[in-house]
XYZ file of C-alpha atoms in Angstrom:
473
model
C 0.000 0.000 0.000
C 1.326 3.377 -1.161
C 1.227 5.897 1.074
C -0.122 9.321 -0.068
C -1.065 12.711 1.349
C -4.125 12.221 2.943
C -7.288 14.403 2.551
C -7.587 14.383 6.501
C -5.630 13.737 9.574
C -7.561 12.916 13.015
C -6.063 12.478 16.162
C -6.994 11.146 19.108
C -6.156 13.040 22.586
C -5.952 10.446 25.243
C -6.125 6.702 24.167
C -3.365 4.020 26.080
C -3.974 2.905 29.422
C -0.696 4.196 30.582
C -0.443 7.469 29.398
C -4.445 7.522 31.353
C -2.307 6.665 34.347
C 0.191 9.291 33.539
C -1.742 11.729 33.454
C -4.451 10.820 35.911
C -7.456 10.283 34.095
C -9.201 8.195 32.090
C -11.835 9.599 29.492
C -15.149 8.128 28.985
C -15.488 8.452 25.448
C -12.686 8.814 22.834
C -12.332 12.560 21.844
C -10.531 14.182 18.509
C -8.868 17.133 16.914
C -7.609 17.648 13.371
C -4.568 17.798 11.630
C -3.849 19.801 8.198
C -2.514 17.757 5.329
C 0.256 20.075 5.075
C 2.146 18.897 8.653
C 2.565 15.388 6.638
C 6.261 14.764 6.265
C 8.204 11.485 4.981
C 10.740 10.108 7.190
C 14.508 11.516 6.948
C 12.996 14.873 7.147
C 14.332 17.731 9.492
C 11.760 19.382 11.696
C 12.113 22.871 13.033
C 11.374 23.482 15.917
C 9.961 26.803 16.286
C 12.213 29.887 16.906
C 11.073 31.545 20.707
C 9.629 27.785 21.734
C 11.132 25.532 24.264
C 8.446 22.436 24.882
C 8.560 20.433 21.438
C 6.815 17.394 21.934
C 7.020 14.039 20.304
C 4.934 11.501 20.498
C 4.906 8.097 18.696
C 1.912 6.817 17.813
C 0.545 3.653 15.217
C -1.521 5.341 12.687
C -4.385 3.657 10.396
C -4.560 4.344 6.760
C -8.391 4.040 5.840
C -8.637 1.941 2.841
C -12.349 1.991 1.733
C -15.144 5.054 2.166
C -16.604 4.306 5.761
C -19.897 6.085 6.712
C -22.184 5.258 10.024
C -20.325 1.721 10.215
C -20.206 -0.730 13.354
C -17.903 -0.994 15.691
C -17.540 -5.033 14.945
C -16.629 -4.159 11.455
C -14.622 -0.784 11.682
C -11.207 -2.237 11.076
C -12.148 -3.775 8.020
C -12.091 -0.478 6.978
C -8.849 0.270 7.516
C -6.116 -0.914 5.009
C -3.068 -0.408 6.512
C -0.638 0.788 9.497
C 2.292 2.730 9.935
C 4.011 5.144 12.037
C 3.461 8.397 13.114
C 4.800 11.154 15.306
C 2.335 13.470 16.670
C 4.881 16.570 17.069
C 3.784 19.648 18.778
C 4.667 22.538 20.482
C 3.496 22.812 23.947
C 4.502 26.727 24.322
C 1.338 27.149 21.839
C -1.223 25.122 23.424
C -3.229 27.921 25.195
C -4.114 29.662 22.446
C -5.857 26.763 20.300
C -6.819 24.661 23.912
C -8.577 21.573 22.262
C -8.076 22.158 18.572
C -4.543 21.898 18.615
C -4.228 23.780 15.597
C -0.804 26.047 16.366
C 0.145 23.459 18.623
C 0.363 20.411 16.578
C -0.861 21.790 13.010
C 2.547 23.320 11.785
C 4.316 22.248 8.507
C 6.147 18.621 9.021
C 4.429 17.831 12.536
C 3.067 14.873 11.337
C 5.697 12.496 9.990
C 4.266 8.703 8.741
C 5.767 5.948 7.241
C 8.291 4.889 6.161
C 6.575 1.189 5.184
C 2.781 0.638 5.007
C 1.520 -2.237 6.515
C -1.440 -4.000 4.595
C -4.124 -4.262 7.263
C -5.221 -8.021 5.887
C -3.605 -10.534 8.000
C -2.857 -8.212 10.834
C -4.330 -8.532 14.365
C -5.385 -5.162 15.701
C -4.702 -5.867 19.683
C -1.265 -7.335 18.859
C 0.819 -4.139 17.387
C 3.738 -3.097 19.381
C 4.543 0.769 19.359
C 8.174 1.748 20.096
C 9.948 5.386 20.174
C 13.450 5.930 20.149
C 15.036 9.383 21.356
C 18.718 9.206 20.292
C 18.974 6.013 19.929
C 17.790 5.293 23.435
C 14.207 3.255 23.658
C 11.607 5.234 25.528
C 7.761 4.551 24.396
C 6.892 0.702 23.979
C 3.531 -0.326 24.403
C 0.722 -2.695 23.003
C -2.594 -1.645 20.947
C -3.624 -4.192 23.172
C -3.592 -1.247 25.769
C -5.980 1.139 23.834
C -9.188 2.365 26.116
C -10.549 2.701 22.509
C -9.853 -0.396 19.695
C -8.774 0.546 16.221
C -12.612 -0.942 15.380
C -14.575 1.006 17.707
C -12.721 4.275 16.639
C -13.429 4.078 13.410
C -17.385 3.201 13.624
C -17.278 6.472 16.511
C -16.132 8.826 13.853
C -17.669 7.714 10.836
C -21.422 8.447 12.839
C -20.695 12.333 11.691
C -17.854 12.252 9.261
C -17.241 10.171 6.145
C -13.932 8.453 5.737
C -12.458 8.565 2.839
C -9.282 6.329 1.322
C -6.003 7.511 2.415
C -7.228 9.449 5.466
C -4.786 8.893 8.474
C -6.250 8.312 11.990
C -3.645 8.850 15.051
C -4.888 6.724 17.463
C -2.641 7.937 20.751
C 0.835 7.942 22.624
C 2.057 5.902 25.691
C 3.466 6.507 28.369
C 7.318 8.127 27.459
C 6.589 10.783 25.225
C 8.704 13.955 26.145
C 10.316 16.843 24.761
C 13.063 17.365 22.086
C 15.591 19.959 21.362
C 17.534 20.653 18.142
C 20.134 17.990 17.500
C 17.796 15.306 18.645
C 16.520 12.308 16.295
C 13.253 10.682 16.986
C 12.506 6.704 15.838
C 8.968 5.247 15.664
C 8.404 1.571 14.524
C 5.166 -0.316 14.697
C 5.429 -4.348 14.539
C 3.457 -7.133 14.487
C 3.930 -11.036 13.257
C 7.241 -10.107 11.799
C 6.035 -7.838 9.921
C 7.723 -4.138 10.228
C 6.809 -0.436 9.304
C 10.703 0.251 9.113
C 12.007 3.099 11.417
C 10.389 6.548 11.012
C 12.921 8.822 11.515
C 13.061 12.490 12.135
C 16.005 15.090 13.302
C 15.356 17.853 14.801
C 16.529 21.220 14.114
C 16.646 24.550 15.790
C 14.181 27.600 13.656
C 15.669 30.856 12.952
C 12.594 32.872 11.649
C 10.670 34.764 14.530
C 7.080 34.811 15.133
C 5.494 38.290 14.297
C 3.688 40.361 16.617
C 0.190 39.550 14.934
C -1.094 36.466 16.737
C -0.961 34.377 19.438
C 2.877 33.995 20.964
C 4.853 31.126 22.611
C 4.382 31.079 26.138
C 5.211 28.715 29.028
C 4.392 27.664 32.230
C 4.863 25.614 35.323
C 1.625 23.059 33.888
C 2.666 23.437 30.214
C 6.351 21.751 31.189
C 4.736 18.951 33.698
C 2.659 17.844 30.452
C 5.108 18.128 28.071
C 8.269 16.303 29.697
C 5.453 13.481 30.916
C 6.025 14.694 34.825
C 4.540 11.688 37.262
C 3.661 11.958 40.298
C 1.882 14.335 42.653
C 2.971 18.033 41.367
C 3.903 20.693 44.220
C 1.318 21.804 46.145
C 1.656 24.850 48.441
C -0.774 23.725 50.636
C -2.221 25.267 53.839
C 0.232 23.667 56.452
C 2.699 24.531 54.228
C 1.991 27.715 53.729
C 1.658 28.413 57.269
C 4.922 26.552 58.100
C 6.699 28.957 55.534
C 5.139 31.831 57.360
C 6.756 30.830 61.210
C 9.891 31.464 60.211
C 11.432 35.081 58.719
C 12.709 35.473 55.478
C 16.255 36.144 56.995
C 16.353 32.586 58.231
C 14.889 31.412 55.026
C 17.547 33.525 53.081
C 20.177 31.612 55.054
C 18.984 28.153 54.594
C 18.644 29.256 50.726
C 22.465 30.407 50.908
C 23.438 27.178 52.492
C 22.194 25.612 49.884
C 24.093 27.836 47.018
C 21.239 29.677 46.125
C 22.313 33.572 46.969
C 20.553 35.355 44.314
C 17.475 34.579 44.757
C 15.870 37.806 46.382
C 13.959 40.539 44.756
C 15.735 43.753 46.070
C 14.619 47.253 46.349
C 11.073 47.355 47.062
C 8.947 48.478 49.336
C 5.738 46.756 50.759
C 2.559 48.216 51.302
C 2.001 46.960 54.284
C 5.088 45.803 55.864
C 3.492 43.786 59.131
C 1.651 41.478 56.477
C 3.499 37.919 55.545
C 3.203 37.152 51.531
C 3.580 33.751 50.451
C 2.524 32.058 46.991
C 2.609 30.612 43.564
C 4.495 32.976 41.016
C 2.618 34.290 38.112
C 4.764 36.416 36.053
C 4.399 39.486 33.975
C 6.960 40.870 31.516
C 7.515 44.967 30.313
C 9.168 45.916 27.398
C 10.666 49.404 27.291
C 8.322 51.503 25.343
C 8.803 51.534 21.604
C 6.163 53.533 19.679
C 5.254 51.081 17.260
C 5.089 48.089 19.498
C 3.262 49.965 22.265
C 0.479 50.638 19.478
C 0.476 47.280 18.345
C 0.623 45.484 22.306
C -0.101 47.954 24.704
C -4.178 49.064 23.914
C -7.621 46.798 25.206
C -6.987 43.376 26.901
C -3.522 43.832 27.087
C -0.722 41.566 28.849
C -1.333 43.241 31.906
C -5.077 42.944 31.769
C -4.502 39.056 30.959
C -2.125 38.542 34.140
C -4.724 39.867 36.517
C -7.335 38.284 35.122
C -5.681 35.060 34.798
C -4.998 35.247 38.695
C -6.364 32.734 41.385
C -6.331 32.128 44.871
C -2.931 31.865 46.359
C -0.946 33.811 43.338
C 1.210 35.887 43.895
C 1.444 38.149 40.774
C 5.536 39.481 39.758
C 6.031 41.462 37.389
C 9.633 42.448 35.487
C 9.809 46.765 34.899
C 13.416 46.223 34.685
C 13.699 48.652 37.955
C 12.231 51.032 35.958
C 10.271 53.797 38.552
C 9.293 56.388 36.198
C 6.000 55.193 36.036
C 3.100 53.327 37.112
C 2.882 49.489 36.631
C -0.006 48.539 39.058
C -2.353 51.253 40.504
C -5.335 50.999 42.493
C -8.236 49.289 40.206
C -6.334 46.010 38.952
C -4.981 45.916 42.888
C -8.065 45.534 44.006
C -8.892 42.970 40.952
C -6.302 40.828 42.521
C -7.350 41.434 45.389
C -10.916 39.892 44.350
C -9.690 37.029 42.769
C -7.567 35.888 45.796
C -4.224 36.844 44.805
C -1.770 36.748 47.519
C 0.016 39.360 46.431
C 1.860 41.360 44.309
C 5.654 42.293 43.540
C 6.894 44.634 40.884
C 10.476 45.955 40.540
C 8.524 49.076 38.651
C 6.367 51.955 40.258
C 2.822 51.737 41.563
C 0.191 54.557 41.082
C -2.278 55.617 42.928
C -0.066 54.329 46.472
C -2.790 55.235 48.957
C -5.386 54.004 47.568
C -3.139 50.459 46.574
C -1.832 50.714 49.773
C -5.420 51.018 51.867
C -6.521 47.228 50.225
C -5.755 44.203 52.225
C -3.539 42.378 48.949
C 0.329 43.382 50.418
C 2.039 44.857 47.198
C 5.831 45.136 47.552
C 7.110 48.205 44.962
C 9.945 50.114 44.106
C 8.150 53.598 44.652
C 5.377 55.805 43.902
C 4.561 57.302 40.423
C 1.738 58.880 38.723
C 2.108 58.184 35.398
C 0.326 55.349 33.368
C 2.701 52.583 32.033
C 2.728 53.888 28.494
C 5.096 56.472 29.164
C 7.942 53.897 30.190
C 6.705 50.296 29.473
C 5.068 47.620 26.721
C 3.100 45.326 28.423
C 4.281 42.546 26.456
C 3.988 38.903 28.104
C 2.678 36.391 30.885
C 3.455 33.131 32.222
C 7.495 33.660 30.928
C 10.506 33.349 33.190
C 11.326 37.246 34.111
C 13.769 38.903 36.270
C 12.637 40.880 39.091
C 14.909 42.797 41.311
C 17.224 41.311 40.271
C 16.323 37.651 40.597
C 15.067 35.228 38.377
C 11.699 34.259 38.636
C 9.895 31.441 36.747
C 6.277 30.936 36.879
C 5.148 28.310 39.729
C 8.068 29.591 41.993
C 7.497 29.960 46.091
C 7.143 33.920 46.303
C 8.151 34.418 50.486
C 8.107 37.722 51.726
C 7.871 39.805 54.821
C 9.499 43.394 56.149
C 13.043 42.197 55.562
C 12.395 41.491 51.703
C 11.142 38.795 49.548
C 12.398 35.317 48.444
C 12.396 33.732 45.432
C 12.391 29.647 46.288
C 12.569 26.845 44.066
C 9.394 24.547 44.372
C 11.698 21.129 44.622
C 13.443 23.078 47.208
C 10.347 24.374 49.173
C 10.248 21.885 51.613
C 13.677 21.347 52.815
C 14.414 25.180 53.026
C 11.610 25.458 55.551
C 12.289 22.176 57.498
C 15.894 23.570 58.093
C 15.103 26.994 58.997
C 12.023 25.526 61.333
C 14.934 23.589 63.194
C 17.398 27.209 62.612
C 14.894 29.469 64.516
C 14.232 26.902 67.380
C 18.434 26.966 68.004
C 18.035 30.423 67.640
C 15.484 30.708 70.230
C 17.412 28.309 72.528
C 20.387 30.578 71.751
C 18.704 34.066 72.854
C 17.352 32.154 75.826
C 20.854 31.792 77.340
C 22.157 35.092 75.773
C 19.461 37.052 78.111
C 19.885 34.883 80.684
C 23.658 35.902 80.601
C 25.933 34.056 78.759
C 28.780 34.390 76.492
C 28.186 33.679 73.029
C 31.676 32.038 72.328
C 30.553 28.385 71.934
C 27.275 29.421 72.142
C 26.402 30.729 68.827
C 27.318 28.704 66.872
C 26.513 26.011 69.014
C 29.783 23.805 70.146
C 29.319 20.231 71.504
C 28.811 21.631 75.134
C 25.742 23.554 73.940
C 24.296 21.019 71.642
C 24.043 18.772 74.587
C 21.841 20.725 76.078
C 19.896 22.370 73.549
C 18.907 18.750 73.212
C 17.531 18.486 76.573
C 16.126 21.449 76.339
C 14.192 19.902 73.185
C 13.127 17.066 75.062
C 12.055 19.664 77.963
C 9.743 21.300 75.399
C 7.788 18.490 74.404
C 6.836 17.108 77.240
C-alpha cells in the first residue's frame, strides 16, 4: 500500500492505558482534533522546531490508513475499513497550546508535525490488539507499548467517527501515545516503529533542528508555564502543592532565616531587592505568576499595549494563592499597578503582588488588604515607560530570576524567590534554625557568652537537646 497525502488527519487526545495513568485520568469516550494535510512529512525529514519555543513534543503513535469510504459503520466491522498501518509522530509545540486549547491547531498543526511511514503495513492478516509501538530518542528506547492497551480499539474508533464524518481512502487516523513521550531539542533524532507477526513499518525517523525565523507580533505567541512543562516532559507523580500547612509553616519562620537556609544551599541570588511593601506587618507567600515589560517603543506599544492587554490578561488570569511578579526592569518612572487592577487581585484571591517598577495611585493600593511590595510611587500610566508585552514567561525581578510556579516568600526584611523542589527542605531547616536560635537568645538574656554558644559547640548542643526534650513534654 502506497502511502499518499491524505485528505484528513484525526487524532486522538488520550487513548493508552498508561499514558491515562500518567496523566491521571481516564476519558469516557474517545475525543478528537484535526490535523492539516500540510504537517505530513516522509521520514529523513528535518523538523524545526519553532524559533522563541522551548516544549517540542514528540509523540509516537501507530496510525491507520483508511482503505475503503466508511460512513455510520459498526464498531464489529470498523477495522475492516482500515487498510493499513504505519508510524506516526504526533509533534507539537506545547509553548502554543493555550491559544488553540482543544483544537490543537498552532500546537500540533505546523508544517512537518506529522511524519508517517516509512513502510505501510497491509491491514489483511494483521491482528489489531497485537501491534507493538516503540519510540526511540537518540537512539535510546523510551515509548513501547501494546494496541492491546488502547481504552478505545482501532474498530470502535473508526465506527465512533464515521457516525458524523465520512472516511475517505487515504485518510490517516492517530490513534494515541504511551506513556514516554517527552520533549526534544535541536540535534535530537526521533525513531517510531510499529510491529506485528514479523512484519515491520521500518524506522520513522526524524532530526530535529533549531528555527531561525521569529514569530510576528500579529497572533498568538509562545508562552510557558509551570503546567505546560509537567505535560510536556510526561512529569509523574503528585505536582507541588503549596498547601495550607505549608503555607503556614513557611510563614513561622522570617525570610532572613529562610535567606540563610537558601544560601546554604548555594542559592544567593534569589531575592527581589529594592522594594517596598505596602504593608510591611503582612506575611506574603505564593505561587508565582509572572508578567513581563518591554521598554516603550512607539510602534510596538500601538500594536501590544491598547484593550486586553498583557497586563489585563495577568490579573485576570490570577487565582487564589498567586502571587502576581512582574519584570519593569527597575524602571520607577512610572506606574505598573495602581489601584483598580490591585483591588482585581485582590478579588480574585491573589496573595500578592511584587513589581520591581512603580505603583500609582499608592494610597489608595496601599489602603486594600492584597500586600504589594514596589519600588516607589509614580503617577504616570505605564505607556510612558513600558510595553506590556507577556505572561506566564521566566522574568527577572529585582534582580532575581523568577519562573512561573516559583514559592514567592516575603515579609518586612524582603522577599524570596524559592525553588518549588526546594520548598520543603528550606523550611524544614530553617524551622529547626529558629528553634536553636530561640534556645540561643534564651541563654544570651539569661547571661551568657556567646563564644561556643552561637554557633553552638558540643557543650551547647548537649543541652539544647535536653532542652528539646524539655519542650515536648
Amino acid at each position: 500500500m502506497v502511502l499518499e497525502r491524505p485528505g484528513k488527519i484525526i487524532a486522538l487526545h488520550l487513548n493508552y492505558r498508561s499514558r491515562a495513568a500518567q496523566r491521571g485520568r481516564v476519558p469516557e469516550q474517545p475525543s478528537y482534533f484535526l490535523k492539516p494535510p500540510t504537517s505530513v512529512a516522509a521520514s529523513g525529514a528535518v523538523l524545526e522546531r519553532p524559533a522563541g519555543t522551548e516544549l517540542l513534543g514528540f509523540e509516537g503513535e501507530i496510525a491507520l490508513v483508511i482503505g475503503r469510504t466508511a460512513r455510520r459503520v459498526a464498531p464489529e466491522d470498523g477495522w475492516s475499513y482500515v487498510g493499513g498501518v504505519t508510524a506516526a509522530n504526533d509533534f507539537g509545540v506545547h509553548d502554543l497550546r493555550y491559544a488553540d486549547r482543544g483544537s490543537n491547531l498552532r500546537s500540533k498543526g505546523g508544517d512537518g508535525f506529522t511524519p508517517l511511514g516509512p513502510v505501510v503495513l497491509p491491514a489483511a492478516g494483521l491482528d489489531p490488539a497485537a501491534l507493538r509501538l516503540r519510540t526511540w530518542v537518540n537512539g535510546e528506547l523510551v515509548q513501547e507499548d501494546s494496541s492491546g492497551e488502547l481504552l478505545f480499539g482501532f474498530g470502535r474508533l473508526v465506527a465512533d467517527l464515521s457516525q458524523l464524518i465520512t472516511l475517505e481512502p487515504g485518510d490517516v487516523v492517530l490513534t494515541g501515545t504511551p506513556a514516554g513521550a517527552s520533549v526534544v531539542v535541536p540535534g535530537d533524532v526521533v525513531e517510531v516503529e510499529v510491529d506485528a507477526g514479523g512484519q515491520t513499518t521500518g524506522r520513522l525517523v526524524t532530526t530535529i533542528a533549531g528555527g531561525t525565523v521569529p514569530f510576528g507580533p500579529f497572533g498568538a505567541l509562545p508562552r510557558v508555564d509551570e503546567k505546560q512543562r509537567a505535560d510536556a516532559y510526561g512529569t509523574t507523580g503528585p505536582a507541588f502543592e503549596l498547601t495550607a500547612s505549608l503555607k503556614d509553616r513557611i510563614e513561622s519562620v522570617g525570610t532572613a532565616t529562610l535567606s540563610a537556609q537558601l544560601r546554604n544551599r548555594g542559592y544567593d541570588a534569589v531575592s527581589i531587592d529594592g522594594l517596598t511593601p505596602t504593608r510591611p506587618g503582612t506575611r506574603l507567600t505564593g505561587r508565582a505568576r509572572t508578567l513581563r515589560f518591554l521598554p516603550y517603543r512607539e510602534d510596538l506599544f500601538e500594536s501590544r499595549g491598547g484593550g486586553h492587554n498583557a497586563q489585563k490578561r495577568a490579573i485576570d488570569a490570577l487565582g487564589p494563592g498567586d502571587v502576581l511578579v512582574v519584570e519593569a526592569r527597575g524602571e520607577r518612572g512610572a506606574g505598573t499597578i495602581g489601584d483598580i487592577l490591585a483591588l482585581r487581585a485582590q478579588v480574585r484571591g491573589a496573595a500578592g503582588i511584587v513589581t520591581d517598577g512603580g505603583v500609582r495611585d499608592l494610597a489608595a493600593v496601599s489602603a486594600l488588604d492584597i500586600p504589594t511590595y514596589h519600588a516607589g510611587a509614580h503617577p504616570a500610566v505605564l505607556g510612558r515607560r513600558h510595553v506590556p508585552w507577556d505572561t506566564g514567561v521566566a522574568i527577572a525581578c529585582g534582580g532575581a530570576a523568577v519562573c512561573p510556579g516559583d514559592v514567592i516568600a516575603g515579609d518586612g526584611d524582603g522577599v524570596l524567590v524559592i525553588p518549588p523542589e526546594l520548598v520543603e527542605e528550606v523550611v524544614d531547616a530553617a524551622v529547626e534554625q529558629e528553634r536553636q536560635e530561640t534556645f540561643i537568645a534564651e541563654q544570651v538574656a539569661a547571661g551568657e557568652r556567646v563564644e561556643g554558644l552561637y554557633p553552638m559547640d558540643e557543650h551547647w548542643r548537649e543541652r539544647y537537646a535536653a532542652w528539646l526534650a524539655n519542650r515536648h513534654h
